[in-house]
């Protein structure tokens, strides 16, 4: 999800760039400080920013901000780092660093680099000397590779340690030594080659630890993430877009000073993580271990066009060998902005249907028996425009429907509707269906909004 350019001004007359949204630096800063500190920093930043400058928020990682407080030289006093653009050049990103001298903020240095978007900013010690490096990644467009520069602040001077092109990158502790590494994945669209380079600390210097060729005949790489692959092993998860309707996830481990892919020869060479669309790895169940997402097709949807299939997002953990272990299933509807965790008691006995051309605001969950094709409605999730909700709610009450409001705020109201009567069923099927019905509390526990809905 792209973050908008944000204008910086405490005095509106000072910046008139036409950004539309005017914010002060403290509203863009995530570092803890008192109100007095923020006011002082605001004034200092405004003093040293070029006329007409706009503070800009890095696209990655999610918690990035336009203004940061970091101790860049380990002297016990933080510096203020601000990122900005000017109205003079769309392809230039500026960096301003302020330092404190006798209680006053003074300009330490500033510089500009070529790029029209600030793709990545991180402050992390990559060399093991307890002094953070500044990682700044700049991009020129969605289909172009980016460029990462790594800087250190040494005796008041900013030194560039490395400059390297990349498609995606990840920072984290890959080898389990509590020291972060940097992984850069570069895909050459013209030569159809890809390489992953791993950098880390060696004698308190930033060094290349390993290099690994990756699949190059693909559309591109979309995300990289370093995190727990199991309780005792960290891993690098790389998301690849293979083609128009195909994607996969690679997992790389650091073992005995080398990179290893545990899935390389799994299942007679078949790609265990193949999926029709990208589905990024994440810690879906908040257990501290990263899960790999793979789409699964609900039963009874074989005749549907691919674009109309209500795919299930199934998540798996590495099993510690060469396979995957299933963890949980979710149904996600990005157009409606909803996520529903499939209840454990539904496993292997449910299906999903949507009617995108008839009623695109509803999703139906059914008990489904594969052999007999028998299905019974268990739950309907519906999105209703806020201005239409009162009328829709009155209709539900007139029909004596059992429903629970799971999302009230925003442009769309989300309501879950439980069927109020069952069709004629055999006693055994009726008993099974009744056991699968959800209480209102269970519905609330399994639902969550998608904040990046379309």
Coordinates of N, CA and C in Angstrom, one line a residue, residues 3-9 17 19-24 27-29 49 53-58 64-66 83-85:
X3 N 2.2 5.0 0.5 CA 1.9 6.1 1.4 C 2.0 7.4 0.7
X4 N 1.1 8.3 1.0 CA 1.0 9.5 0.3 C 2.1 10.5 0.7
X5 N 2.5 11.4 -0.3 CA 3.4 12.4 0.1 C 2.7 13.3 1.1
X6 N 3.4 13.7 2.2 CA 2.9 14.6 3.2 C 3.6 15.9 3.3
X7 N 2.9 17.0 3.4 CA 3.5 18.3 3.5 C 3.9 18.6 4.9
X8 N 4.9 19.3 5.2 CA 5.3 19.7 6.5 C 5.3 21.2 6.7
X9 N 4.5 21.6 7.7 CA 4.5 23.0 8.1 C 3.8 23.2 9.4
X17 N 3.1 24.3 -1.2 CA 3.4 23.4 -2.3 C 2.2 22.8 -2.9
X19 N 0.2 20.5 -1.6 CA 0.1 19.0 -1.3 C -1.3 18.6 -0.9
X20 N -2.0 19.5 -0.3 CA -3.4 19.2 0.0 C -3.6 18.8 1.5
X21 N -2.6 18.0 2.0 CA -2.6 17.6 3.4 C -1.4 18.2 4.1
X22 N -1.7 19.1 5.0 CA -0.6 19.8 5.7 C -0.4 19.2 7.1
X23 N 0.8 18.8 7.4 CA 1.1 18.2 8.7 C 2.4 18.8 9.2
X24 N 2.5 18.8 10.5 CA 3.8 19.3 11.1 C 4.7 18.1 11.3
X27 N 3.9 15.3 13.7 CA 2.8 14.3 13.3 C 3.4 13.2 12.4
X28 N 4.6 13.4 11.9 CA 5.2 12.4 11.0 C 6.4 11.7 11.7
X29 N 6.6 12.0 13.0 CA 7.7 11.4 13.7 C 7.3 10.4 14.7
X49 N 15.0 23.2 6.1 CA 14.4 22.6 4.9 C 14.4 23.7 3.8
X53 N 9.7 22.8 0.4 CA 10.0 21.3 0.6 C 8.8 20.6 1.2
X54 N 8.6 19.4 0.9 CA 7.6 18.5 1.4 C 8.3 17.4 2.1
X55 N 8.0 17.1 3.4 CA 8.5 15.9 4.0 C 7.8 14.7 3.3
X56 N 8.6 13.6 3.2 CA 8.1 12.5 2.5 C 8.3 11.2 3.4
X57 N 7.3 10.4 3.4 CA 7.4 9.2 4.3 C 7.9 8.0 3.5
X58 N 8.9 7.2 3.9 CA 9.3 6.0 3.2 C 8.2 5.0 3.0
X64 N 7.9 3.1 9.2 CA 8.8 4.2 8.8 C 8.1 5.6 9.0
X65 N 8.9 6.6 9.2 CA 8.4 8.0 9.3 C 9.2 9.0 8.6
X66 N 8.7 10.2 8.3 CA 9.4 11.2 7.6 C 10.5 11.8 8.4
X83 N 13.4 13.4 5.8 CA 13.5 13.1 4.3 C 12.4 14.0 3.6
X84 N 12.8 14.6 2.5 CA 12.0 15.5 1.9 C 12.1 15.5 0.3
X85 N 11.1 16.1 -0.3 CA 11.2 16.5 -1.7 C 10.9 17.9 -1.9

